[in-house]
Amino acid sequence: MSDESSRKLVSAPAFPPSEAAFMLDFDGALVEIAPTPDAVVVPPELIRTLTTLRDKCGGALAIVTGRPIAQVDHFLPGIPFAIAGEHGVAMRRSPDGATERASLPVLPAQWLEQADKLAKDWPGVTIERKQAGLVLHFRGRPDSAELLRQAVDGWQVEKSGFHVQAAKMAWEIRPEGIDKGHAVASLLEQAPFTGRRPIFVGDDVTDLDGVREARARGGLGLMIPDDFPDVPAYRAWLEALAGGEGDQWGV
């Protein structure tokens, strides 16, 4: 870890592990952003850290992500976690629990067709389909951002119960009323999260609802790069927290 990262390391939570619930974003936080969603790399030590933290907090650790649950399971194989997928559209409240899905409007087929055409016309643009949404990634073609937004605005998504969210080098279309703040609140309704103070960490504008909800619930809402300079510094903080003895943090 760099000297700058060390200086900016966040202090341990003021409450003990027995009162904490981790709710952690995946892309850009636990793992570095990759050129495409399927290209992220998960270091083995990260899985060990997350497993230790989960055990330390009585199972109260969840991944809160815009990805579908199955994708997170793919990147964290063999050790399932509680997951709020697609910003809370799909919820698995415990590692061995069933997946719950919200009743939501159906994404119109013509949007998918037009999105595929945009990707064909603009090489470097990629389309990420979700069961309840759609993401147009332009990291590989930054000059297409404005044109893609104009196309999406032309779909008038609000009339179909959706809204457009700016993300990192992407436009995301998802159901109205679904966000990571909703996911945090929903997780806190049931064990093992009930009665605990959430620790939410993210890196993107799509994470701000989760940050606000965590703070409103008496917990911590932290962001990269505001609170941690980069992903390695954040992972080092998690690893340090996990190193404490008993009901104590290691930082």
mmCIF file of C-alpha atoms in Angstrom:
data_model
loop_
_atom_site.group_PDB
_atom_site.id
_atom_site.type_symbol
_atom_site.label_atom_id
_atom_site.label_comp_id
_atom_site.label_asym_id
_atom_site.label_seq_id
_atom_site.Cartn_x
_atom_site.Cartn_y
_atom_site.Cartn_z
ATOM 1 C CA MET A 1 0.000 0.000 0.000
ATOM 2 C CA SER A 2 1.344 3.478 -0.861
ATOM 3 C CA ASP A 3 2.226 6.140 1.725
ATOM 4 C CA GLU A 4 -0.803 8.135 0.563
ATOM 5 C CA SER A 5 -3.059 5.115 1.050
ATOM 6 C CA SER A 6 -1.680 4.577 4.549
ATOM 7 C CA ARG A 7 -2.311 8.175 5.539
ATOM 8 C CA LYS A 8 -5.903 8.044 4.366
ATOM 9 C CA LEU A 9 -6.780 4.713 6.031
ATOM 10 C CA VAL A 10 -10.150 5.118 7.748
ATOM 11 C CA SER A 11 -10.432 4.478 11.482
ATOM 12 C CA ALA A 12 -12.303 1.444 12.749
ATOM 13 C CA PRO A 13 -16.072 1.784 13.299
ATOM 14 C CA ALA A 14 -16.998 3.196 16.714
ATOM 15 C CA PHE A 15 -19.251 0.171 17.311
ATOM 16 C CA PRO A 16 -18.091 -3.453 17.683
ATOM 17 C CA PRO A 17 -18.475 -6.301 15.165
ATOM 18 C CA SER A 18 -21.412 -7.702 17.130
ATOM 19 C CA GLU A 19 -23.375 -4.551 16.184
ATOM 20 C CA ALA A 20 -22.148 -4.232 12.590
ATOM 21 C CA ALA A 21 -23.523 -5.322 9.231
ATOM 22 C CA PHE A 22 -21.323 -4.988 6.152
ATOM 23 C CA MET A 23 -23.086 -4.080 2.899
ATOM 24 C CA LEU A 24 -20.447 -3.768 0.215
ATOM 25 C CA ASP A 25 -20.491 -2.736 -3.422
ATOM 26 C CA PHE A 26 -18.588 -5.024 -5.796
ATOM 27 C CA ASP A 27 -17.268 -3.306 -8.951
ATOM 28 C CA GLY A 28 -14.920 -0.396 -8.316
ATOM 29 C CA ALA A 29 -14.843 -1.144 -4.596
ATOM 30 C CA LEU A 30 -14.050 -4.768 -3.747
ATOM 31 C CA VAL A 31 -12.615 -5.288 -7.235
ATOM 32 C CA GLU A 32 -11.060 -2.906 -9.729
ATOM 33 C CA ILE A 33 -13.165 -1.700 -12.649
ATOM 34 C CA ALA A 34 -12.374 -3.747 -15.755
ATOM 35 C CA PRO A 35 -12.854 -2.939 -19.455
ATOM 36 C CA THR A 36 -15.863 -5.291 -19.518
ATOM 37 C CA PRO A 37 -17.998 -6.661 -16.642
ATOM 38 C CA ASP A 38 -16.752 -10.225 -17.151
ATOM 39 C CA ALA A 39 -13.065 -9.243 -16.971
ATOM 40 C CA VAL A 40 -12.802 -8.310 -13.275
ATOM 41 C CA VAL A 41 -10.206 -10.088 -11.142
ATOM 42 C CA VAL A 42 -10.907 -11.264 -7.582
ATOM 43 C CA PRO A 43 -7.739 -11.808 -5.506
ATOM 44 C CA PRO A 44 -7.894 -14.970 -3.348
ATOM 45 C CA GLU A 45 -7.062 -12.943 -0.249
ATOM 46 C CA LEU A 46 -10.214 -10.855 -0.756
ATOM 47 C CA ILE A 47 -12.416 -13.933 -0.428
ATOM 48 C CA ARG A 48 -10.588 -14.878 2.780
ATOM 49 C CA THR A 49 -11.075 -11.373 4.173
ATOM 50 C CA LEU A 50 -14.787 -11.300 3.362
ATOM 51 C CA THR A 51 -15.343 -14.734 4.866
ATOM 52 C CA THR A 52 -13.542 -13.737 8.068
ATOM 53 C CA LEU A 53 -15.535 -10.504 8.353
ATOM 54 C CA ARG A 54 -18.791 -12.352 7.753
ATOM 55 C CA ASP A 55 -18.015 -14.808 10.543
ATOM 56 C CA LYS A 56 -16.897 -11.978 12.819
ATOM 57 C CA CYS A 57 -20.252 -10.206 12.339
ATOM 58 C CA GLY A 58 -22.439 -13.253 12.845
ATOM 59 C CA GLY A 59 -23.117 -13.685 9.143
ATOM 60 C CA ALA A 60 -24.143 -10.050 8.604
ATOM 61 C CA LEU A 61 -22.200 -9.342 5.419
ATOM 62 C CA ALA A 62 -23.855 -8.805 2.053
ATOM 63 C CA ILE A 63 -22.699 -7.814 -1.400
ATOM 64 C CA VAL A 64 -24.897 -4.952 -2.669
ATOM 65 C CA THR A 65 -24.405 -4.644 -6.402
ATOM 66 C CA GLY A 66 -25.908 -3.746 -9.715
ATOM 67 C CA ARG A 67 -24.919 -7.174 -11.011
ATOM 68 C CA PRO A 68 -27.244 -10.192 -11.070
ATOM 69 C CA ILE A 69 -26.699 -12.571 -8.145
ATOM 70 C CA ALA A 70 -25.428 -15.353 -10.417
ATOM 71 C CA GLN A 71 -22.557 -13.165 -11.622
ATOM 72 C CA VAL A 72 -21.373 -12.464 -8.073
ATOM 73 C CA ASP A 73 -21.541 -16.173 -7.261
ATOM 74 C CA HIS A 74 -19.378 -16.771 -10.336
ATOM 75 C CA PHE A 75 -16.678 -14.402 -9.105
ATOM 76 C CA LEU A 76 -16.903 -15.582 -5.471
ATOM 77 C CA PRO A 77 -17.223 -19.328 -6.138
ATOM 78 C CA GLY A 78 -17.837 -21.937 -3.478
ATOM 79 C CA ILE A 79 -18.440 -19.423 -0.702
ATOM 80 C CA PRO A 80 -21.887 -17.876 -1.214
ATOM 81 C CA PHE A 81 -22.705 -14.588 0.451
ATOM 82 C CA ALA A 82 -25.931 -12.762 1.130
ATOM 83 C CA ILE A 83 -26.448 -10.605 -1.955
ATOM 84 C CA ALA A 84 -28.680 -7.740 -3.027
ATOM 85 C CA GLY A 85 -28.434 -7.999 -6.804
ATOM 86 C CA GLU A 86 -29.516 -5.540 -9.494
ATOM 87 C CA HIS A 87 -29.664 -2.748 -6.881
ATOM 88 C CA GLY A 88 -32.074 -4.785 -4.752
ATOM 89 C CA VAL A 89 -34.330 -6.232 -7.451
ATOM 90 C CA ALA A 90 -33.118 -9.686 -6.367
ATOM 91 C CA MET A 91 -32.371 -10.455 -2.713
ATOM 92 C CA ARG A 92 -30.661 -13.446 -1.114
ATOM 93 C CA ARG A 93 -30.658 -12.631 2.575
ATOM 94 C CA SER A 94 -28.400 -15.477 3.698
ATOM 95 C CA PRO A 95 -25.798 -17.626 1.921
ATOM 96 C CA ASP A 96 -28.129 -20.640 1.774
ATOM 97 C CA GLY A 97 -31.362 -18.673 1.408
ATOM 98 C CA ALA A 98 -33.767 -18.524 -1.504
ATOM 99 C CA THR A 99 -33.618 -15.620 -3.945
ATOM 100 C CA GLU A 100 -36.516 -13.181 -3.695
ATOM 101 C CA ARG A 101 -37.450 -11.045 -6.680
ATOM 102 C CA ALA A 102 -39.488 -7.855 -6.640
ATOM 103 C CA SER A 103 -42.534 -7.633 -8.895
ATOM 104 C CA LEU A 104 -41.459 -5.101 -11.504
ATOM 105 C CA PRO A 105 -42.378 -3.836 -14.973
ATOM 106 C CA VAL A 106 -41.099 -5.768 -17.978
ATOM 107 C CA LEU A 107 -38.333 -4.185 -20.017
ATOM 108 C CA PRO A 108 -39.767 -3.483 -23.499
ATOM 109 C CA ALA A 109 -38.255 -5.720 -26.188
ATOM 110 C CA GLN A 110 -37.752 -2.786 -28.559
ATOM 111 C CA TRP A 111 -35.305 -1.175 -26.126
ATOM 112 C CA LEU A 112 -33.170 -4.308 -26.200
ATOM 113 C CA GLU A 113 -33.297 -4.413 -29.995
ATOM 114 C CA GLN A 114 -32.327 -0.757 -30.306
ATOM 115 C CA ALA A 115 -29.549 -1.151 -27.732
ATOM 116 C CA ASP A 116 -28.091 -4.063 -29.689
ATOM 117 C CA LYS A 117 -28.183 -1.941 -32.851
ATOM 118 C CA LEU A 118 -26.358 0.889 -31.088
ATOM 119 C CA ALA A 119 -23.636 -1.527 -29.990
ATOM 120 C CA LYS A 120 -23.322 -2.803 -33.555
ATOM 121 C CA ASP A 121 -23.122 0.720 -34.980
ATOM 122 C CA TRP A 122 -20.601 1.866 -32.358
ATOM 123 C CA PRO A 123 -17.901 -0.802 -31.883
ATOM 124 C CA GLY A 124 -16.620 -0.620 -28.320
ATOM 125 C CA VAL A 125 -20.088 -0.053 -26.841
ATOM 126 C CA THR A 126 -21.262 -3.089 -24.872
ATOM 127 C CA ILE A 127 -24.737 -3.978 -23.651
ATOM 128 C CA GLU A 128 -25.296 -5.627 -20.278
ATOM 129 C CA ARG A 129 -28.731 -7.212 -19.987
ATOM 130 C CA LYS A 130 -30.331 -7.809 -16.612
ATOM 131 C CA GLN A 131 -33.615 -9.456 -15.729
ATOM 132 C CA ALA A 132 -35.054 -6.091 -14.753
ATOM 133 C CA GLY A 133 -32.840 -3.616 -16.544
ATOM 134 C CA LEU A 134 -30.234 -2.726 -19.104
ATOM 135 C CA VAL A 135 -26.811 -1.059 -19.067
ATOM 136 C CA LEU A 136 -25.116 0.615 -22.022
ATOM 137 C CA HIS A 137 -21.361 0.673 -21.358
ATOM 138 C CA PHE A 138 -19.261 3.140 -23.329
ATOM 139 C CA ARG A 139 -15.878 2.709 -21.615
ATOM 140 C CA GLY A 140 -14.595 1.260 -24.880
ATOM 141 C CA ARG A 141 -16.090 4.117 -26.907
ATOM 142 C CA PRO A 142 -16.196 7.316 -24.806
ATOM 143 C CA ASP A 143 -17.164 9.471 -27.788
ATOM 144 C CA SER A 144 -20.530 7.681 -27.957
ATOM 145 C CA ALA A 145 -21.732 8.838 -24.524
ATOM 146 C CA GLU A 146 -23.886 11.748 -25.669
ATOM 147 C CA LEU A 147 -25.384 9.877 -28.607
ATOM 148 C CA LEU A 148 -26.285 6.914 -26.384
ATOM 149 C CA ARG A 149 -27.934 9.209 -23.861
ATOM 150 C CA GLN A 150 -29.964 10.875 -26.603
ATOM 151 C CA ALA A 151 -31.115 7.463 -27.811
ATOM 152 C CA VAL A 152 -32.105 6.386 -24.299
ATOM 153 C CA ASP A 153 -33.955 9.659 -23.681
ATOM 154 C CA GLY A 154 -35.928 8.960 -26.843
ATOM 155 C CA TRP A 155 -37.292 5.774 -25.306
ATOM 156 C CA GLN A 156 -39.121 7.829 -22.633
ATOM 157 C CA VAL A 157 -38.365 5.150 -20.062
ATOM 158 C CA GLU A 158 -40.246 6.938 -17.263
ATOM 159 C CA LYS A 159 -43.553 6.191 -18.985
ATOM 160 C CA SER A 160 -42.815 2.470 -18.619
ATOM 161 C CA GLY A 161 -41.858 2.604 -14.926
ATOM 162 C CA PHE A 162 -38.089 2.901 -15.385
ATOM 163 C CA HIS A 163 -35.481 5.618 -15.000
ATOM 164 C CA VAL A 164 -32.002 6.343 -16.349
ATOM 165 C CA GLN A 165 -29.056 6.418 -13.937
ATOM 166 C CA ALA A 166 -25.614 7.702 -14.855
ATOM 167 C CA ALA A 167 -22.885 5.257 -13.830
ATOM 168 C CA LYS A 168 -19.142 5.006 -14.472
ATOM 169 C CA MET A 169 -18.830 5.207 -18.259
ATOM 170 C CA ALA A 170 -22.341 3.809 -18.624
ATOM 171 C CA TRP A 171 -26.045 4.597 -18.744
ATOM 172 C CA GLU A 172 -28.172 2.242 -16.672
ATOM 173 C CA ILE A 173 -31.908 1.741 -17.087
ATOM 174 C CA ARG A 174 -33.588 0.213 -14.071
ATOM 175 C CA PRO A 175 -37.033 0.114 -12.421
ATOM 176 C CA GLU A 176 -38.227 3.235 -10.647
ATOM 177 C CA GLY A 177 -37.934 3.077 -6.855
ATOM 178 C CA ILE A 178 -35.166 0.466 -6.853
ATOM 179 C CA ASP A 179 -31.765 1.599 -5.574
ATOM 180 C CA LYS A 180 -29.059 0.586 -3.132
ATOM 181 C CA GLY A 181 -30.641 2.573 -0.318
ATOM 182 C CA HIS A 182 -33.740 0.426 -0.756
ATOM 183 C CA ALA A 183 -31.503 -2.653 -0.707
ATOM 184 C CA VAL A 184 -29.816 -1.622 2.562
ATOM 185 C CA ALA A 185 -33.172 -0.956 4.224
ATOM 186 C CA SER A 186 -34.565 -4.275 3.005
ATOM 187 C CA LEU A 187 -31.596 -6.284 4.277
ATOM 188 C CA LEU A 188 -31.948 -4.700 7.716
ATOM 189 C CA GLU A 189 -35.498 -6.048 8.003
ATOM 190 C CA GLN A 190 -34.385 -9.636 8.620
ATOM 191 C CA ALA A 191 -31.755 -11.659 10.474
ATOM 192 C CA PRO A 192 -28.814 -11.671 10.605
ATOM 193 C CA PHE A 193 -28.895 -7.955 9.758
ATOM 194 C CA THR A 194 -31.778 -6.841 12.003
ATOM 195 C CA GLY A 195 -30.760 -4.470 14.784
ATOM 196 C CA ARG A 196 -27.274 -3.910 13.409
ATOM 197 C CA ARG A 197 -25.612 -0.746 12.139
ATOM 198 C CA PRO A 198 -24.776 -0.911 8.440
ATOM 199 C CA ILE A 199 -21.325 -0.283 7.006
ATOM 200 C CA PHE A 200 -21.863 0.517 3.337
ATOM 201 C CA VAL A 201 -18.936 1.174 0.992
ATOM 202 C CA GLY A 202 -19.168 2.099 -2.692
ATOM 203 C CA ASP A 203 -17.477 4.124 -5.391
ATOM 204 C CA ASP A 204 -20.090 5.382 -7.850
ATOM 205 C CA VAL A 205 -23.083 7.695 -8.047
ATOM 206 C CA THR A 206 -25.280 4.570 -7.972
ATOM 207 C CA ASP A 207 -23.930 3.914 -4.453
ATOM 208 C CA LEU A 208 -24.921 7.246 -2.930
ATOM 209 C CA ASP A 209 -28.397 6.041 -1.945
ATOM 210 C CA GLY A 210 -26.752 3.227 0.012
ATOM 211 C CA VAL A 211 -24.373 5.674 1.685
ATOM 212 C CA ARG A 212 -27.245 7.914 2.762
ATOM 213 C CA GLU A 213 -29.328 5.017 4.077
ATOM 214 C CA ALA A 214 -26.431 3.572 6.070
ATOM 215 C CA ARG A 215 -25.733 6.924 7.714
ATOM 216 C CA ALA A 216 -29.419 7.438 8.469
ATOM 217 C CA ARG A 217 -29.447 4.070 10.252
ATOM 218 C CA GLY A 218 -26.580 5.073 12.554
ATOM 219 C CA GLY A 219 -23.924 3.275 10.543
ATOM 220 C CA LEU A 220 -21.127 4.241 8.176
ATOM 221 C CA GLY A 221 -21.470 5.269 4.556
ATOM 222 C CA LEU A 222 -18.064 5.443 2.877
ATOM 223 C CA MET A 223 -16.905 6.105 -0.672
ATOM 224 C CA ILE A 224 -13.876 5.609 -2.869
ATOM 225 C CA PRO A 225 -12.038 7.983 -3.425
ATOM 226 C CA ASP A 226 -13.514 10.282 -0.760
ATOM 227 C CA ASP A 227 -12.677 8.010 2.186
ATOM 228 C CA PHE A 228 -10.194 5.602 0.588
ATOM 229 C CA PRO A 229 -7.833 6.700 -2.200
ATOM 230 C CA ASP A 230 -8.212 3.492 -4.161
ATOM 231 C CA VAL A 231 -9.381 -0.122 -4.135
ATOM 232 C CA PRO A 232 -6.168 -1.548 -2.590
ATOM 233 C CA ALA A 233 -6.406 0.880 0.346
ATOM 234 C CA TYR A 234 -10.028 -0.098 0.933
ATOM 235 C CA ARG A 235 -9.245 -3.823 0.792
ATOM 236 C CA ALA A 236 -6.353 -3.259 3.225
ATOM 237 C CA TRP A 237 -8.811 -1.613 5.635
ATOM 238 C CA LEU A 238 -11.190 -4.571 5.436
ATOM 239 C CA GLU A 239 -8.299 -6.966 6.002
ATOM 240 C CA ALA A 240 -7.163 -4.969 9.033
ATOM 241 C CA LEU A 241 -10.680 -4.942 10.495
ATOM 242 C CA ALA A 242 -10.889 -8.706 10.082
ATOM 243 C CA GLY A 243 -7.677 -9.200 12.070
ATOM 244 C CA GLY A 244 -9.077 -8.208 15.454
ATOM 245 C CA GLU A 245 -9.577 -10.676 18.307
ATOM 246 C CA GLY A 246 -13.061 -11.572 19.522
ATOM 247 C CA ASP A 247 -15.568 -8.702 19.355
ATOM 248 C CA GLN A 248 -12.839 -6.226 18.406
ATOM 249 C CA TRP A 249 -11.697 -4.670 15.163
ATOM 250 C CA GLY A 250 -8.097 -4.991 14.053
ATOM 251 C CA VAL A 251 -7.667 -1.288 13.139
#
